[in-house]
XYZ file of C-alpha atoms in Angstrom:
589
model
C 0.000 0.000 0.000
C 1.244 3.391 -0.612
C 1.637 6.082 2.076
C 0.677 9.461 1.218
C 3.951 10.662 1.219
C 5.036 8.696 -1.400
C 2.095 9.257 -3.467
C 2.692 13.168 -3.062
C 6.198 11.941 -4.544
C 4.928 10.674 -7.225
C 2.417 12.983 -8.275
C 5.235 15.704 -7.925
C 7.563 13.797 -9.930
C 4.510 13.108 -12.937
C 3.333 16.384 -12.610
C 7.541 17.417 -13.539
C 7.404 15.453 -16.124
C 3.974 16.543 -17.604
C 5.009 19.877 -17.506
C 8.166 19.189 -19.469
C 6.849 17.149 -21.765
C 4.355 19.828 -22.223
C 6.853 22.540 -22.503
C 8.572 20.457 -25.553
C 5.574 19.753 -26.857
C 4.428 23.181 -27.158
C 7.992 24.986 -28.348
C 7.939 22.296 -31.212
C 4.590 23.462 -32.306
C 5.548 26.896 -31.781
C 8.691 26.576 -33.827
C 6.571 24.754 -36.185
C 4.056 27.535 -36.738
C 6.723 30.018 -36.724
C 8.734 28.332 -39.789
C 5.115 27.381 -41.561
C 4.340 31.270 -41.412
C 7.826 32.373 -42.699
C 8.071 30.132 -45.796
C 4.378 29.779 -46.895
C 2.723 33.189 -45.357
C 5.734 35.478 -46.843
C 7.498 35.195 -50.038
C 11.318 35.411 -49.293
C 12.011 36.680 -52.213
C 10.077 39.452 -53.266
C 9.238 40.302 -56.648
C 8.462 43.943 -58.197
C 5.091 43.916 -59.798
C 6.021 43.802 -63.709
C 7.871 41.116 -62.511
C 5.610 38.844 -61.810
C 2.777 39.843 -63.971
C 4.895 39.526 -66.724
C 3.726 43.229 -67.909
C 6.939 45.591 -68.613
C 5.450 48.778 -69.684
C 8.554 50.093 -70.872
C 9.150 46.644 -73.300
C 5.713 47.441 -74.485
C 5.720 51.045 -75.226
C 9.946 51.706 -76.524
C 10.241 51.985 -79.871
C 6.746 50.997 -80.405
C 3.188 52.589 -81.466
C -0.130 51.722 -82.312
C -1.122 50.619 -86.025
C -2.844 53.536 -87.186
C -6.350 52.615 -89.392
C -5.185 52.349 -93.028
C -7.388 51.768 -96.075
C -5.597 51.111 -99.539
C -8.621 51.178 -102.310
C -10.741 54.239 -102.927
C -12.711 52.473 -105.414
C -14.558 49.973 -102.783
C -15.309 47.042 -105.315
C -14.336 43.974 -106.688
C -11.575 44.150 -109.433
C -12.963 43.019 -112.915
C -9.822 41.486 -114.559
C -9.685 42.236 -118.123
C -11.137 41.086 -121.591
C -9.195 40.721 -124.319
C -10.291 39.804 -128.413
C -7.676 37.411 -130.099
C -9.559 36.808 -132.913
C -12.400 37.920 -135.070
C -14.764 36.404 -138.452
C -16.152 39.875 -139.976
C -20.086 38.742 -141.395
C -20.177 41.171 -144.214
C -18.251 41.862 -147.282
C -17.426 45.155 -148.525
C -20.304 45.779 -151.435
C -20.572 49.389 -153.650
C -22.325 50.777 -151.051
C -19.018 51.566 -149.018
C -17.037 53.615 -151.074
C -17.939 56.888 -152.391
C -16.480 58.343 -155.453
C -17.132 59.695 -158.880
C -18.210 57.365 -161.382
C -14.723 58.309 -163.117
C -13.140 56.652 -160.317
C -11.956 53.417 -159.560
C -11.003 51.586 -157.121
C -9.921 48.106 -155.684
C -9.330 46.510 -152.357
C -5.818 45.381 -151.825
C -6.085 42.946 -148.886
C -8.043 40.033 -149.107
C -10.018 39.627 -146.472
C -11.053 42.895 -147.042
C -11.681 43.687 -143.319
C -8.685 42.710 -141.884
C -8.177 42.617 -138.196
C -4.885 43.653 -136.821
C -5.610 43.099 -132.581
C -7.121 44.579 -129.468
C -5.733 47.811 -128.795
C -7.063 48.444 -125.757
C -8.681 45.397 -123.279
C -11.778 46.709 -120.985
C -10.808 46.575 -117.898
C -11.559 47.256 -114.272
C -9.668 50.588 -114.572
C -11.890 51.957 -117.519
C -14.489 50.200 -116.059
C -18.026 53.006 -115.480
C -21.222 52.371 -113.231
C -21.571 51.066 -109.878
C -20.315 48.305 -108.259
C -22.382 45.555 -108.966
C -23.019 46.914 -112.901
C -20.364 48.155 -114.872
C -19.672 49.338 -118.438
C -16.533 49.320 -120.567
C -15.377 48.995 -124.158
C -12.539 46.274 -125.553
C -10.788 48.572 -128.777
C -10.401 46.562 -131.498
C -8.622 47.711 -134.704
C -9.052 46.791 -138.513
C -7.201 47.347 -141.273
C -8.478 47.920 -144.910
C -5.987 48.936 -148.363
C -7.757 50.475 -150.767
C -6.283 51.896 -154.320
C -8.199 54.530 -155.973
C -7.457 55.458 -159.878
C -8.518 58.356 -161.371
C -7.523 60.222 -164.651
C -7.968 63.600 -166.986
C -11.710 62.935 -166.959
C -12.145 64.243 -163.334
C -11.009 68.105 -164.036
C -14.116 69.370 -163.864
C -15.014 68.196 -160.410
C -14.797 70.800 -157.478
C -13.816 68.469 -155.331
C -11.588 65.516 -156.043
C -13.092 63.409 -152.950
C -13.028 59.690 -152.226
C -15.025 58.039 -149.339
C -14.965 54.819 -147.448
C -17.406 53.486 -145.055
C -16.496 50.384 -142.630
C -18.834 47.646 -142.744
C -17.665 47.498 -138.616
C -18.840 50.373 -136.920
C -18.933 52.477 -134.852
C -15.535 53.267 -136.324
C -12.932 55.847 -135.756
C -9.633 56.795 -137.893
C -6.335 55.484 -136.257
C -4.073 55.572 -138.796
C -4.611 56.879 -142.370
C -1.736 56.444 -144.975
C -1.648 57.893 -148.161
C 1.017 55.948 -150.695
C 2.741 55.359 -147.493
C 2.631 59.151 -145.848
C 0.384 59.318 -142.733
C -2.154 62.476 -143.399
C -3.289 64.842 -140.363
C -4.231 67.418 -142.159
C -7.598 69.028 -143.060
C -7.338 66.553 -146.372
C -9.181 64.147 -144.400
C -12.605 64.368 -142.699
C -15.535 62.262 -142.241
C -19.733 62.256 -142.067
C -21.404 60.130 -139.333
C -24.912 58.872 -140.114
C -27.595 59.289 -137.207
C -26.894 55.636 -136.721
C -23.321 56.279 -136.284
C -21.884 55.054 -139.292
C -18.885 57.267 -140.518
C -17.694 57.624 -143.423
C -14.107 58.600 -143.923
C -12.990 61.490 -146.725
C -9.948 62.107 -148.340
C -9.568 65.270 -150.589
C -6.692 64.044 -153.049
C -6.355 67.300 -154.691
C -2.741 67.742 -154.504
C -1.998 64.532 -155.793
C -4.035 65.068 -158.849
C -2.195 68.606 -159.441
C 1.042 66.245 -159.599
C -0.219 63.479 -161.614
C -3.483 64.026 -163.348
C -3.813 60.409 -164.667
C -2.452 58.164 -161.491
C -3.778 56.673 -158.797
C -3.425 56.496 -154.881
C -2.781 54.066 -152.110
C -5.052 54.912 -148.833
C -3.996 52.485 -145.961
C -7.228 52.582 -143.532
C -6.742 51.756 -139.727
C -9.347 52.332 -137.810
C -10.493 51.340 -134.212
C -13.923 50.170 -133.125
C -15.091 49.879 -129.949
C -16.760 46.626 -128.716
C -19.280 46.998 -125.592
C -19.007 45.443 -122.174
C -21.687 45.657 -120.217
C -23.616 44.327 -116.982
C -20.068 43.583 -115.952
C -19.671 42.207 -112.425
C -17.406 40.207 -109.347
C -19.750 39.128 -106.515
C -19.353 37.785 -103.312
C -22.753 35.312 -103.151
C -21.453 32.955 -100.355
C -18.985 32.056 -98.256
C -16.968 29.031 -97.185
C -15.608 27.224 -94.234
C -13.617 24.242 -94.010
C -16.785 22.647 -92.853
C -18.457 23.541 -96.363
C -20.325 25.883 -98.292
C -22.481 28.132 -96.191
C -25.472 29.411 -98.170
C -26.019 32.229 -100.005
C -24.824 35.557 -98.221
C -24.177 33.463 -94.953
C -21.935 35.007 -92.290
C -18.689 33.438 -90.978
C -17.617 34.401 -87.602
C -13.919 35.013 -86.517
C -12.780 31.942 -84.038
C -9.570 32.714 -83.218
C -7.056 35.153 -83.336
C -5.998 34.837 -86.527
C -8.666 32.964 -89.086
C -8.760 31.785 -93.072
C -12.258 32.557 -94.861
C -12.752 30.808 -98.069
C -15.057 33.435 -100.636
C -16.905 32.150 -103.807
C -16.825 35.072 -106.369
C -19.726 34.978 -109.220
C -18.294 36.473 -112.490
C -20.902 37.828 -114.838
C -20.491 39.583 -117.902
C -22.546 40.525 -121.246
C -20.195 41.159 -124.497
C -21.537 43.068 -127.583
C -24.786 43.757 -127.873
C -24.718 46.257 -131.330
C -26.407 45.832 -134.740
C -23.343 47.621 -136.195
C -20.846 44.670 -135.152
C -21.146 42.223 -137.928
C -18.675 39.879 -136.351
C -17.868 37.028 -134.079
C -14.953 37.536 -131.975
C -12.403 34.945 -129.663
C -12.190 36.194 -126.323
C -10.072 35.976 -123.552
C -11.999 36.797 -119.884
C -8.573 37.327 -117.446
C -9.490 37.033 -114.158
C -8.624 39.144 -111.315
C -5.798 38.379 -108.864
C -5.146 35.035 -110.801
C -2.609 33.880 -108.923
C -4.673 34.030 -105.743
C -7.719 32.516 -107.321
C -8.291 29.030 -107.550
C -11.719 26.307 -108.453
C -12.413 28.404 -111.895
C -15.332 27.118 -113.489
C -18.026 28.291 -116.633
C -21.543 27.944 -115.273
C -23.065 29.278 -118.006
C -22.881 30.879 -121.059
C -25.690 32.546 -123.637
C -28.108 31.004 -120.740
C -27.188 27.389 -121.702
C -26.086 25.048 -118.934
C -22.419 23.827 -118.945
C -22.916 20.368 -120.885
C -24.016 22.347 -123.890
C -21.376 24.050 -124.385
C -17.097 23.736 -124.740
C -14.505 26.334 -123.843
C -10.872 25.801 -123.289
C -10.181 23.856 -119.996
C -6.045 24.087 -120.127
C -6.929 28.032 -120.135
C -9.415 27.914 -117.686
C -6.206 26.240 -115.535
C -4.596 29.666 -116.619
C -7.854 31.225 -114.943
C -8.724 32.859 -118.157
C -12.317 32.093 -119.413
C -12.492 31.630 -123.321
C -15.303 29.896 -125.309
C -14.498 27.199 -127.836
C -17.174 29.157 -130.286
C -16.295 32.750 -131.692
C -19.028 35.028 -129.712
C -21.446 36.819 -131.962
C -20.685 40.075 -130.727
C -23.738 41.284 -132.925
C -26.723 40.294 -130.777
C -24.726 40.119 -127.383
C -23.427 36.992 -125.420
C -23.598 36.381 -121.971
C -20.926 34.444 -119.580
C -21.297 33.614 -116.145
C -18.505 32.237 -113.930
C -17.637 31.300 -110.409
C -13.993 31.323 -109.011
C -13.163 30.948 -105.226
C -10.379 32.944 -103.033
C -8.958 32.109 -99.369
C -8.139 35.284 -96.925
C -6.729 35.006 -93.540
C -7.972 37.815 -91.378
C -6.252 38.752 -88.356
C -7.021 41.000 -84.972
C -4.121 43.481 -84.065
C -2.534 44.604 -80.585
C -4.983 42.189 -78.836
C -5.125 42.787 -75.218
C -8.252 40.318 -73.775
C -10.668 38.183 -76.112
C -10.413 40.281 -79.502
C -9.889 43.946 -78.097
C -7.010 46.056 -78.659
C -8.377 48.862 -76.277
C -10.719 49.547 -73.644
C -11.503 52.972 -72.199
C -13.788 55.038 -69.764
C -15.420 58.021 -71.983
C -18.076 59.253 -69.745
C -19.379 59.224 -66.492
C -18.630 55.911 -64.292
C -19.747 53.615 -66.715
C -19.764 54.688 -70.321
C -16.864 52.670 -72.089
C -15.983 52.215 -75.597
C -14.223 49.290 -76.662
C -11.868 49.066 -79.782
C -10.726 46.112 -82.186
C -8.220 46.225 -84.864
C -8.186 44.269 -87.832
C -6.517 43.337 -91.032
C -6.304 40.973 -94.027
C -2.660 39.383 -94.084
C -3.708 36.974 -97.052
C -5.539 36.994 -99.696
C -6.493 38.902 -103.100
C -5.375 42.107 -103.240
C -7.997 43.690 -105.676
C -11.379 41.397 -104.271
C -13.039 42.340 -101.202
C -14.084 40.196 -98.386
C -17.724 40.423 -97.007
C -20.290 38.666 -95.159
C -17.721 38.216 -92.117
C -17.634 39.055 -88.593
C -16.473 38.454 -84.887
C -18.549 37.970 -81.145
C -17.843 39.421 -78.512
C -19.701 37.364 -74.946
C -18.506 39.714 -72.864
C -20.647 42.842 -73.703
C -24.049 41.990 -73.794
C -26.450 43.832 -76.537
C -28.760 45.579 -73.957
C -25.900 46.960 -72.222
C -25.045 48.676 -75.682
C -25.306 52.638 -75.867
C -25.962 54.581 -78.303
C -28.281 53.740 -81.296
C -26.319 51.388 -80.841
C -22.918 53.356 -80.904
C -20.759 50.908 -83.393
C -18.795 52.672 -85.652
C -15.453 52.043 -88.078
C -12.048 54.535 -88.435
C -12.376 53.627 -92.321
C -16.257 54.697 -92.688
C -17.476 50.862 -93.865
C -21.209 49.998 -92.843
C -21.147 48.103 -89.512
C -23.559 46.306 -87.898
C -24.621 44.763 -84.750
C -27.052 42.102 -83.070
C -27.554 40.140 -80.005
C -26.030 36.703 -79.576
C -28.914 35.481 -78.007
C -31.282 34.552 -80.547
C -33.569 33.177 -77.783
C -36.006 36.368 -78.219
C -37.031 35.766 -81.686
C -37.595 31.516 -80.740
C -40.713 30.462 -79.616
C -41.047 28.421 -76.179
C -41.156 25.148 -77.963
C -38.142 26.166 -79.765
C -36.230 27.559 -76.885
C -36.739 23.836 -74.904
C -33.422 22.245 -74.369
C -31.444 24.679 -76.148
C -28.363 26.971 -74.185
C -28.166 30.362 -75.348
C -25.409 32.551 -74.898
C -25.464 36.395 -74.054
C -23.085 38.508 -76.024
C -22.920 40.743 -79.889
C -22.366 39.766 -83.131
C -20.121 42.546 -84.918
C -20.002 43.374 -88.692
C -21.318 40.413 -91.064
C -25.271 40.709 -90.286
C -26.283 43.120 -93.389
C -27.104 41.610 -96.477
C -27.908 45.024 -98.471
C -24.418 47.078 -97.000
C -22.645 44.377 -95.725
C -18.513 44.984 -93.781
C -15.867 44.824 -96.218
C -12.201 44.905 -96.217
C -8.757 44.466 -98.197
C -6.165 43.179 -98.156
C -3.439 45.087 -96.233
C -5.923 47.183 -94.828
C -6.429 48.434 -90.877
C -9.683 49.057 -89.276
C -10.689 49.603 -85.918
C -14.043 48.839 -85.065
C -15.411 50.791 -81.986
C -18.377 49.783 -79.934
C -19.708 51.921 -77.193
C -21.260 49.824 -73.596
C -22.272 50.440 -69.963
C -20.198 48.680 -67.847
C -22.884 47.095 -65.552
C -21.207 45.140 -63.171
C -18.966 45.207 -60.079
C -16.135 43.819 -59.275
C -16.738 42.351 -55.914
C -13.763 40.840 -53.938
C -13.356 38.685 -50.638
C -9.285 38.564 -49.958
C -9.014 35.402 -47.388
C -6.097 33.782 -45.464
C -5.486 30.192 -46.426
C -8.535 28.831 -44.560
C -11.061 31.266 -45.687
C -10.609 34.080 -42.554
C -11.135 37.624 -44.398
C -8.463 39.340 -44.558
C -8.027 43.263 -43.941
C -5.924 45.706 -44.818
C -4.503 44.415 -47.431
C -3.553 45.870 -50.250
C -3.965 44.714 -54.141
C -3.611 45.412 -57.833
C -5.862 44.337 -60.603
C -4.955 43.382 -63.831
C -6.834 42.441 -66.926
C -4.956 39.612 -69.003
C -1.131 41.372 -67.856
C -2.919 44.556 -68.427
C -3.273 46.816 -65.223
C -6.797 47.572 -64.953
C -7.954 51.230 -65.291
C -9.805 53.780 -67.489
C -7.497 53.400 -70.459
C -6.412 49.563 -71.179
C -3.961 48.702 -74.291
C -0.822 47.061 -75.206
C 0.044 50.661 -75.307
C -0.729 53.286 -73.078
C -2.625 52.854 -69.638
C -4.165 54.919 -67.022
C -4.404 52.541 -64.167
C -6.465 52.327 -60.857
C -4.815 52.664 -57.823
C -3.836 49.972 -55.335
C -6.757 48.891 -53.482
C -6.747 48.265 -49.880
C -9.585 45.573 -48.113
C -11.692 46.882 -45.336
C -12.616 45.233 -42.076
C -14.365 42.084 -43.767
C -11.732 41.274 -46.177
C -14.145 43.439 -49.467
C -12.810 45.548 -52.464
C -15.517 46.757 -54.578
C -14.486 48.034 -57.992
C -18.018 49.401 -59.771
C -18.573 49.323 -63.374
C -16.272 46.802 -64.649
C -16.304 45.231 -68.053
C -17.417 41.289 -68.051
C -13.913 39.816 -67.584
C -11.796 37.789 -65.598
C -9.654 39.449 -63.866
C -6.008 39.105 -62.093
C -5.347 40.214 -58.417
C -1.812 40.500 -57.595
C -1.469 40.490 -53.701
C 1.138 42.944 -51.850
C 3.037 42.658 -49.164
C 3.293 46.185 -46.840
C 6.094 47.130 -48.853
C 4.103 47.084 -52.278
C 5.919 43.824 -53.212
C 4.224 41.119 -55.079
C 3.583 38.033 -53.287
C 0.884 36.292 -55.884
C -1.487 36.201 -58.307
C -5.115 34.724 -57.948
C -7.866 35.178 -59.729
C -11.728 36.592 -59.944
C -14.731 37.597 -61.557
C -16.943 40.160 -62.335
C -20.212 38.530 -62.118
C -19.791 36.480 -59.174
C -20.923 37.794 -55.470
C -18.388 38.945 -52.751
C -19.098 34.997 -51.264
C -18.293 33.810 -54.986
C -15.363 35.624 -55.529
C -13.198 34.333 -52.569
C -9.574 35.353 -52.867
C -7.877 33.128 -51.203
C -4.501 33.782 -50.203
C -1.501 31.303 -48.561
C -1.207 33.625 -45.739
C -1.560 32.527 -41.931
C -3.678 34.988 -40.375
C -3.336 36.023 -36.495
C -6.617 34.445 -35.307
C -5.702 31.097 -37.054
C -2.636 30.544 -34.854
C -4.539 31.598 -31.533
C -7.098 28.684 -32.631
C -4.473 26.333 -33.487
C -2.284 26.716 -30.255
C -5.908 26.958 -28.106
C -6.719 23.681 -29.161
C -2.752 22.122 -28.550
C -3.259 23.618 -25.160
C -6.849 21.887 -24.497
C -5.409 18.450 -25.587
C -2.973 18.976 -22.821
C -4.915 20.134 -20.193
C -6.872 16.882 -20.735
C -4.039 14.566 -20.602
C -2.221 16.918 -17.319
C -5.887 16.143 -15.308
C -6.218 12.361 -16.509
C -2.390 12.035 -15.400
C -3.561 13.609 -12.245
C -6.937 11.523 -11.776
C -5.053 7.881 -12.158
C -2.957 8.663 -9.131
């Protein structure tokens, strides 16, 4: 049996051994906590706040500047090519009725054809092209060439005027070229009369060659040019393609990336002749525009006939020029259609978040405008692209000012609509479907519709109400709100402010959380956004992340930093545990 006194022993001795056990116990958590707080609460190594954002305003803004808008066509349509005649069958022979002369007068025509063709002198083309852009007029020059030798003698000394005529079976015709025995003329010798249905008839007053030689004759070399119409001359856009297929007609195609490649069908329609006074049937060559961009040439149609009823030149048509097998009979008028296709790669500039090179606060709190750059890198130079356009999910349409305020630096028509189609669905149609919020930009209008070229630079501006507020918690590790401390915010690397581009920037200031851990930034754009945490110095410590349309309980930024009242909680409960085990120690003996 034990006495008391050696139970009081005992005790003592326990209780000694408690209490240093407890005492190790304890300083090993403390040192614990202590080296837990200084590695994972505080960086060692502070960073400075381009540092770690990976912004450097002064690598984006040296020796750099903006791409200012840039448009390189004044004439905003689709180049034409060029038509050419190679060859051509004149219909009529020269008969009595084209020459004009005294009955005393002779005359024969040297070359045998007559109407001889020499070549096109002048192709239509999209430079002497006339009308509007989807109808256009111009004229291929064609010249002929007709020898004529005139003989006269004494018997003509009585006439006033010693005057021989020729009239062109091709009309309507004008003089080039006229050679007398080999001497061009450009004097008042020669002049002409023009029927009212513009037939002319071409003079020659030989009057000085009869004073030389009153029984001789003279050579008259006739070149003359004549006009062939071109009319209801066009290059359409009618559809476009994706790698997924051909879209209908007038279809838009959105931008999905960065950087994307459009593939545009072109229509080619043109009408050739069309004039009573053409007796002829020509070979033509249709060039193409941009041919070494083009590619997929085909003849749909030509005189209204389908394609198996008629031939034309398929190693050409490789060549992209368009030339029927059968001489046109320029006469009544012949009619071509074609279809040709062309690849573009369109790309956004200076891009800063989603597609937009620039944000910026205009008015008030909450006005904004928004701008994004684009350009064509590839393509056609001379053939516009259409029927094209970009979203944008983080502007919604009603939060669009304005009427709506959408404009472009280069003056094209731009348009906008909502991304939610749900509206304009009924209920039934609406069931099981997910719509997103957001605006379509540029490629809804079918009448006016966006268009660019190659190498140029837009910017597309679109003015919105920045509706929402950024609403931030800033929390230790396990979820304690944090105050007093102090934060940046960033928008993709971008500090966030009133002016936002790769470029220049007018940020907020540092923002500092009140008693409950809050920041509350009001009329934000719909983004994501970066917040760098600070140490008291201003140094960075890290990055998390949040979100304008979430709730202060949503948008928890939670930190790796041990806050006060976690360690009071953490040793309170170390000190229960041995409390408990000091009074069951006690309680045994």
């Amino acid at each position: 049996m034990v006495s008391y006194s050696q139970f009081q022993t005992r005790g003592r001795k326990n209780a000694k051994q408690i209490s240093k056990l407890s005492f190790v116990l304890l300083g090993l958590l403390a040192c614990s906590m202590i080296c837990q707080y200084l590695t994972d609460g505080n960086n060692p190594n502070p960073v400075n706040n381009s540092q770690l954002m990976g912004f450097n305003p002064l690598a984006s803004t040296e020796n750099a500047a903006p791409s200012e808008p840039l448009a390189v066509k004044e004439d905003l349509s689709n180049a034409l090519g060029d038509i050419e005649i190679i060859d051509v069958n004149v219909l009529e022979s020269l008969t009595v009725t084209n020459f004009v002369a005294n009955s005393n007068i002779t005359y024969i025509v040297e070359n045998d054809d007559q109407t001889s063709f020499v070549g096109t002198i002048e192709t239509a083309s999209t430079s002497n092209a006339v009308g509007t852009a989807t109808d256009r007029d111009a004229n291929i020059t064609i010249q002929f060439l007709t020898e004529i030798v005139w003989t006269y003698n004494e018997s003509i000394a009585d006439l006033e005027e010693k005057v021989v005529g020729f009239t062109p079976v091709v009309q309507p015709a004008e003089i080039s070229v006229l050679k007398v025995d080999g001497i061009e003329i450009t004097n008042e010798s020669l002049f002409y009369t023009e029927t009212n249905l513009g037939k002319k008839t071409f003079f020659y007053n030989f009057e000085n060659e009869y004073l030389n030689d009153p029984s001789d004759s003279i050579r008259i070399r006739y070149n003359y040019n004549v006009k062939v119409p071109v009319s209801q001359w066009k290059v359409v856009t009618t559809r476009v393609e994706t790698e997924e297929g051909e879209i209908l007609a007038g279809a838009p195609q959105y931008m999905t990336n960065l950087s994307t490649t459009f593939t545009q069908v072109y229509d080619y329609y043109v009408k050739i002749g069309g004039s009573s006074n053409l007796p002829i049937r020509a070979l033509t060559n249709i060039n193409l525009p941009n041919k070494n961009e083009i590619f997929d040439v085909s003849v749909e149609s030509y005189n209204e006939l389908n394609k198996t009823d008629f031939s034309y030149d398929t190693n050409l048509l490789n060549e992209k020029i368009i030339q029927i097998d059968d001489y046109l009979n320029i006469s009544s008028g012949v009619s071509i259609e074609g279809r040709f296709y062309a690849n573009f790669t369109v790309e956004f500039l200076e891009v800063v978040d989603g597609f937009w090179c620039e944000d910026r606060l205009v008015s008030g709190t909450d006005r904004r405008e928004r701008d994004y750059k684009i350009t064509i890198t590839e393509g056609p130079a001379d053939l516009m692209l259409v029927y094209f356009g970009f979203n944008d999910t983080s502007i919604y349409y009603s939060h669009l000012w304005g009427n709506p305020d959408l404009r472009s630096a280069l003056g094209r028509d731009v348009s906008v609509e909502n991304v939610n189609r749900s509206a304009y669905l009924t209920p039934n149609e609406r069931q099981g479907k997910v719509f997103i919020d957001g605006i379509s930009m540029l490629a809804q209008s079918q009448l006016t519709p966006y268009l660019l070229f190659k190498g140029e630079i837009d910017v597309i501006t679109v003015g919105y109400i920045g509706v929402y507020d950024l609403k931030l918690t800033v929390t230790d590790r396990i979820q304690t709100p944090l105050a007093n401390v102090q934060v940046n915010i960033y928008i993709n690397n971008i500090p966030y402010g009133t002016l936002m581009s790769n470029f220049e920037n007018y940020p907020i200031a540092p923002k500092t959380t009140d008693s409950q851990g809050h920041i509350l930034i009001r009329n934000v754009p719909i983004s994501d956004f970066t917040i760098e945490i600070l140490d008291a110095e201003g140094n960075s410590q890290e990055n998390l992340t949040a979100n304008s349309l979430k709730d202060y309980n949503k948008n928890l930024v939670i930190t790796s930093k041990n806050h006060f009242p976690a360690i009071i909680l953490y040793f309170g409960g170390i000190s229960a545990v041995m409390v408990v085990i000091g009074f069951l120690k006690f309680k045994k003996y």
